[in-house]
PDB file of C-alpha atoms in Angstrom:
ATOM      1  CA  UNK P   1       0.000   0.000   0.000  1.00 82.00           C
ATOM      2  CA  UNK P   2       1.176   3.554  -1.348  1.00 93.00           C
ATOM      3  CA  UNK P   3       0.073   6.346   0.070  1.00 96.00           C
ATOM      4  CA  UNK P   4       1.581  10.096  -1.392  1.00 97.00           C
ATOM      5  CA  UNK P   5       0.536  12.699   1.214  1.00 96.00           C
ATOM      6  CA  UNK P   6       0.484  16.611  -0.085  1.00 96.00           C
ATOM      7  CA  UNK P   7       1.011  19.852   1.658  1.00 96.00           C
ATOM      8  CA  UNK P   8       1.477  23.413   1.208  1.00 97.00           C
ATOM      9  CA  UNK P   9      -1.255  24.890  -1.108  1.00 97.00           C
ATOM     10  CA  UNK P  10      -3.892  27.651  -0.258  1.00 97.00           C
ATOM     11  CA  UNK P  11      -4.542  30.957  -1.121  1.00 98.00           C
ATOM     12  CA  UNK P  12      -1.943  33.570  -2.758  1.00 98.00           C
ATOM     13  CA  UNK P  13      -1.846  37.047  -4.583  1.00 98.00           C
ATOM     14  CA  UNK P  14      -1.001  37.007  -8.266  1.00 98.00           C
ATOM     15  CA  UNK P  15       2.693  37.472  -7.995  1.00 98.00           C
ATOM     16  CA  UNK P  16       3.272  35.550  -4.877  1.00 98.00           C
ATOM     17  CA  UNK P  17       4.677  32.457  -4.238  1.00 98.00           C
ATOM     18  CA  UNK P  18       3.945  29.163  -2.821  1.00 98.00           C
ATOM     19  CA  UNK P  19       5.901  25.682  -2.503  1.00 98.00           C
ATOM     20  CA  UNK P  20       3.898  22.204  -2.306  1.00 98.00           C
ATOM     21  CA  UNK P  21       5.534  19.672  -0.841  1.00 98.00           C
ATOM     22  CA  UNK P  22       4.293  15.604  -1.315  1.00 98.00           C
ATOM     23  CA  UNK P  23       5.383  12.621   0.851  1.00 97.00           C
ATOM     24  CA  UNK P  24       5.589   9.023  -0.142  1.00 97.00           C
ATOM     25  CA  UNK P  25       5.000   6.468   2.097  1.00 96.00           C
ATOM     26  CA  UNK P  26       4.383   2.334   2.478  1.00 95.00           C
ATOM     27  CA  UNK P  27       5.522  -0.581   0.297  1.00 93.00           C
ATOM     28  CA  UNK P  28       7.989   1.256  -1.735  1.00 95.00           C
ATOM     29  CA  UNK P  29      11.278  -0.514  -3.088  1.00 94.00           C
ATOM     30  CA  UNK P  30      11.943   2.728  -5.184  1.00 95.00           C
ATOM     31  CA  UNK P  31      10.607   5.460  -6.691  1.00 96.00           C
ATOM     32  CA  UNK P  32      11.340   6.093 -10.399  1.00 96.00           C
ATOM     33  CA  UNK P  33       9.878   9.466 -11.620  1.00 97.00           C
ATOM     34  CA  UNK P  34       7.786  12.043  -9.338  1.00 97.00           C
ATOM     35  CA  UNK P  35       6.155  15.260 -10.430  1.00 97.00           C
ATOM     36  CA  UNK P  36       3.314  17.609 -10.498  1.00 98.00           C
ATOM     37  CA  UNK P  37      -0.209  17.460 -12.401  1.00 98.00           C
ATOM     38  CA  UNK P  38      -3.195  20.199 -12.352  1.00 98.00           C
ATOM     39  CA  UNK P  39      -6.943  20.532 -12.996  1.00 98.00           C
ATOM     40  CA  UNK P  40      -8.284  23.562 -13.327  1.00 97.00           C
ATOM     41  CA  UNK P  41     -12.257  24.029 -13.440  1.00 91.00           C
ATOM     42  CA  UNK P  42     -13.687  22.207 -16.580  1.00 94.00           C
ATOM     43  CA  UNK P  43     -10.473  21.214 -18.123  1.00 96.00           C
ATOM     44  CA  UNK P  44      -8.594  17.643 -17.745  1.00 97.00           C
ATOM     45  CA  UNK P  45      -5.857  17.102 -15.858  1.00 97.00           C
ATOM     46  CA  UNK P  46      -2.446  18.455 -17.015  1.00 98.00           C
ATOM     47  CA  UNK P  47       1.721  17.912 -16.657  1.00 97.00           C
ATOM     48  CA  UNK P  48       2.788  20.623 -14.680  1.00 98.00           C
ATOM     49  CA  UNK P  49       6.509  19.110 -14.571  1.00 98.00           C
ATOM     50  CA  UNK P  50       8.122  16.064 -13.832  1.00 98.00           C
ATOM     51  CA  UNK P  51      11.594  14.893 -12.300  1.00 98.00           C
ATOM     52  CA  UNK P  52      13.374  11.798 -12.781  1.00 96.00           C
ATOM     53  CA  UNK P  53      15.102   9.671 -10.685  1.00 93.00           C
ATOM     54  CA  UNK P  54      18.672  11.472 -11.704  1.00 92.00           C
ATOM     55  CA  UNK P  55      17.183  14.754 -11.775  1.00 94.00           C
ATOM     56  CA  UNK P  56      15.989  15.459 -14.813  1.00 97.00           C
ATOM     57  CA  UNK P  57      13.131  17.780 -15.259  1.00 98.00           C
ATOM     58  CA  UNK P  58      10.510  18.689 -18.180  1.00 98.00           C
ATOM     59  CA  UNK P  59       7.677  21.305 -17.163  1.00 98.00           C
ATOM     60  CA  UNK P  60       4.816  22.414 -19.046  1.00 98.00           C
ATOM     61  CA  UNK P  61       5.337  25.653 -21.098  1.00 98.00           C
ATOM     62  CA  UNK P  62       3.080  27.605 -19.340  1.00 98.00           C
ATOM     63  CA  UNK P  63       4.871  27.358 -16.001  1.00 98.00           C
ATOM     64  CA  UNK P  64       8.667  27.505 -17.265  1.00 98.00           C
ATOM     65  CA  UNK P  65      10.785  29.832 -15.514  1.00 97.00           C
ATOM     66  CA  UNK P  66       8.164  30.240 -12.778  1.00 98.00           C
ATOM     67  CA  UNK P  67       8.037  27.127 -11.057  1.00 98.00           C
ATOM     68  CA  UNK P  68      10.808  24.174 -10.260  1.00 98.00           C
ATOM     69  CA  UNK P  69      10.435  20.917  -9.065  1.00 98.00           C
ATOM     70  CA  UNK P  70      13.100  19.149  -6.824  1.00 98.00           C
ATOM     71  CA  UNK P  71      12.937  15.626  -4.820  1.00 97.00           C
ATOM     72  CA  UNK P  72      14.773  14.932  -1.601  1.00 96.00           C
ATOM     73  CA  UNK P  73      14.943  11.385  -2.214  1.00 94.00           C
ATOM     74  CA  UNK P  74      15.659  10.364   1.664  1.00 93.00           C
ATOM     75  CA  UNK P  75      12.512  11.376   2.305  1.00 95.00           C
ATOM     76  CA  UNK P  76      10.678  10.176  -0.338  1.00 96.00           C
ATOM     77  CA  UNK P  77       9.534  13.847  -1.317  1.00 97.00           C
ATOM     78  CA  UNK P  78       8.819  16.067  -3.799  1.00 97.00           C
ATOM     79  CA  UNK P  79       8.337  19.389  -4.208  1.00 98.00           C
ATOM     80  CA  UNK P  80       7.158  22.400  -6.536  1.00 98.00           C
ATOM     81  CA  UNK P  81       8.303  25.722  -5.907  1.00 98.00           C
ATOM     82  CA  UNK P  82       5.539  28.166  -7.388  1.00 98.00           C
ATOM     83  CA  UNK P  83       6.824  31.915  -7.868  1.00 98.00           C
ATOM     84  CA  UNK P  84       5.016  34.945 -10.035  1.00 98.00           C
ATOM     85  CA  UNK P  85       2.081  32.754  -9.631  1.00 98.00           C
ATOM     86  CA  UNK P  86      -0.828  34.207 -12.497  1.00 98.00           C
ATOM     87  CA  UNK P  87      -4.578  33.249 -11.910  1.00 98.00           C
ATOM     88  CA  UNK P  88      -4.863  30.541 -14.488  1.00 97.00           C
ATOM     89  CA  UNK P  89      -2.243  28.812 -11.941  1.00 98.00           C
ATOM     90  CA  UNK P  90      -5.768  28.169  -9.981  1.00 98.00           C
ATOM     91  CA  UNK P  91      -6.035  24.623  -9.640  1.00 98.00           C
ATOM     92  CA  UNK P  92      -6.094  21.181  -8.337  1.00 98.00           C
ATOM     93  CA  UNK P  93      -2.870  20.486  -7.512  1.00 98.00           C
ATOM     94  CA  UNK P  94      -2.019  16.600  -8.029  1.00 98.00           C
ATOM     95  CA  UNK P  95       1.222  14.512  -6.636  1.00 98.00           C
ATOM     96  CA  UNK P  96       2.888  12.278  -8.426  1.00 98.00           C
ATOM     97  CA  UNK P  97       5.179   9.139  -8.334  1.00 97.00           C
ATOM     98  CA  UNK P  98       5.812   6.011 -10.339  1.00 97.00           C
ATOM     99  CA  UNK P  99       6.982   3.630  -7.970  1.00 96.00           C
ATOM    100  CA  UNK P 100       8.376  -0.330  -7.720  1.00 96.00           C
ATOM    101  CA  UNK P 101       5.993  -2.255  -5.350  1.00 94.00           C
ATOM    102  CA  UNK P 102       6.766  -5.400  -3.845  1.00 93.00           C
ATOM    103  CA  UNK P 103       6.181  -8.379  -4.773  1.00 92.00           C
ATOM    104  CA  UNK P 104       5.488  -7.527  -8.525  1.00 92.00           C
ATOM    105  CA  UNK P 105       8.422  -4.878  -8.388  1.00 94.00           C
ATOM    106  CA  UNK P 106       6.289  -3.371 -11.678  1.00 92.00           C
ATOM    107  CA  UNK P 107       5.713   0.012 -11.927  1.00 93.00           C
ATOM    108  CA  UNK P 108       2.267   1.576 -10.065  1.00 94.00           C
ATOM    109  CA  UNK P 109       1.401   5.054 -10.678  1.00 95.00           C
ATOM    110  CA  UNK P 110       0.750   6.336  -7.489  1.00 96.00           C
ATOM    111  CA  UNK P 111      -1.423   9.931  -6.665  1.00 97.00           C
ATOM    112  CA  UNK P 112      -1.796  12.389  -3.824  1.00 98.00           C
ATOM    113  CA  UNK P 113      -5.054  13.422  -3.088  1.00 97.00           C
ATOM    114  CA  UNK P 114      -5.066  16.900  -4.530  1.00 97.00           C
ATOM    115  CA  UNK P 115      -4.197  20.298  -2.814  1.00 97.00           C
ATOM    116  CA  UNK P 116      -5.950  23.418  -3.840  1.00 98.00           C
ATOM    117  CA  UNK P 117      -4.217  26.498  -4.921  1.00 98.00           C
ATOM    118  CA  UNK P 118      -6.201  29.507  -5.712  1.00 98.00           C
ATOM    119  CA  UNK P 119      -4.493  32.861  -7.211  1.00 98.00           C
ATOM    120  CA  UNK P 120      -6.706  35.730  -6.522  1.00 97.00           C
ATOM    121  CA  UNK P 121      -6.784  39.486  -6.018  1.00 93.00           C
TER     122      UNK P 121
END
């Protein structure tokens, strides 16, 4: 059992900043890629960025140069650093993780339960 436990969102000015942090925890022998997916109102979910397990990162256009994703991989974390956050930023913020579970050892992709960040004036 994989659980991925997210903290860190709320409310923020346009401009401001705000940095989401997301736990995994249980029957984990590793953790290949982690990253960050959104849903805003009406629209399907979407790559916000991703970081492999050497530290590789692709983001979505949209949030380049704003945002950065890093994992502390002692602690099984990752997190997104948000900064000049825009209002279309409002959304459902969604954890991330492909990750090895015993006994199979295949790959399950494994989600946190969604944190809300709203950008508002």
């Amino acid at each position: 059992q994989v659980q991925l436990v997210e903290s860190g969102g709320g409310l923020v000015q346009p401009g401001g900043s705000l940095r989401l942090s997301c736990a995994a925890s249980g029957s984990i022998f590793s953790i290949n890629a982690m990253g960050w997916y959104r849903q805003a109102p009406g629209k399907q979910r979407a790559l916000v960025g991703i970081i492999g397990s050497g530290g590789s990162t692709n983001y979505a256009d949209s949030v380049k140069g704003r945002f950065t994703i890093s994992r502390d991989n002692a602690k099984n974390t990752v997190y997104l650093q948000m900064n000049l956050l825009k209002p279309e930023d409002t959304a459902v913020y969604f954890c991330y993780a492909a990750i090895r579970v015993p006994p199979t050892f295949t790959l399950n992709n494994a989600w946190g339960q969604g944190t809300q960040v709203t950008v508002s004036s």
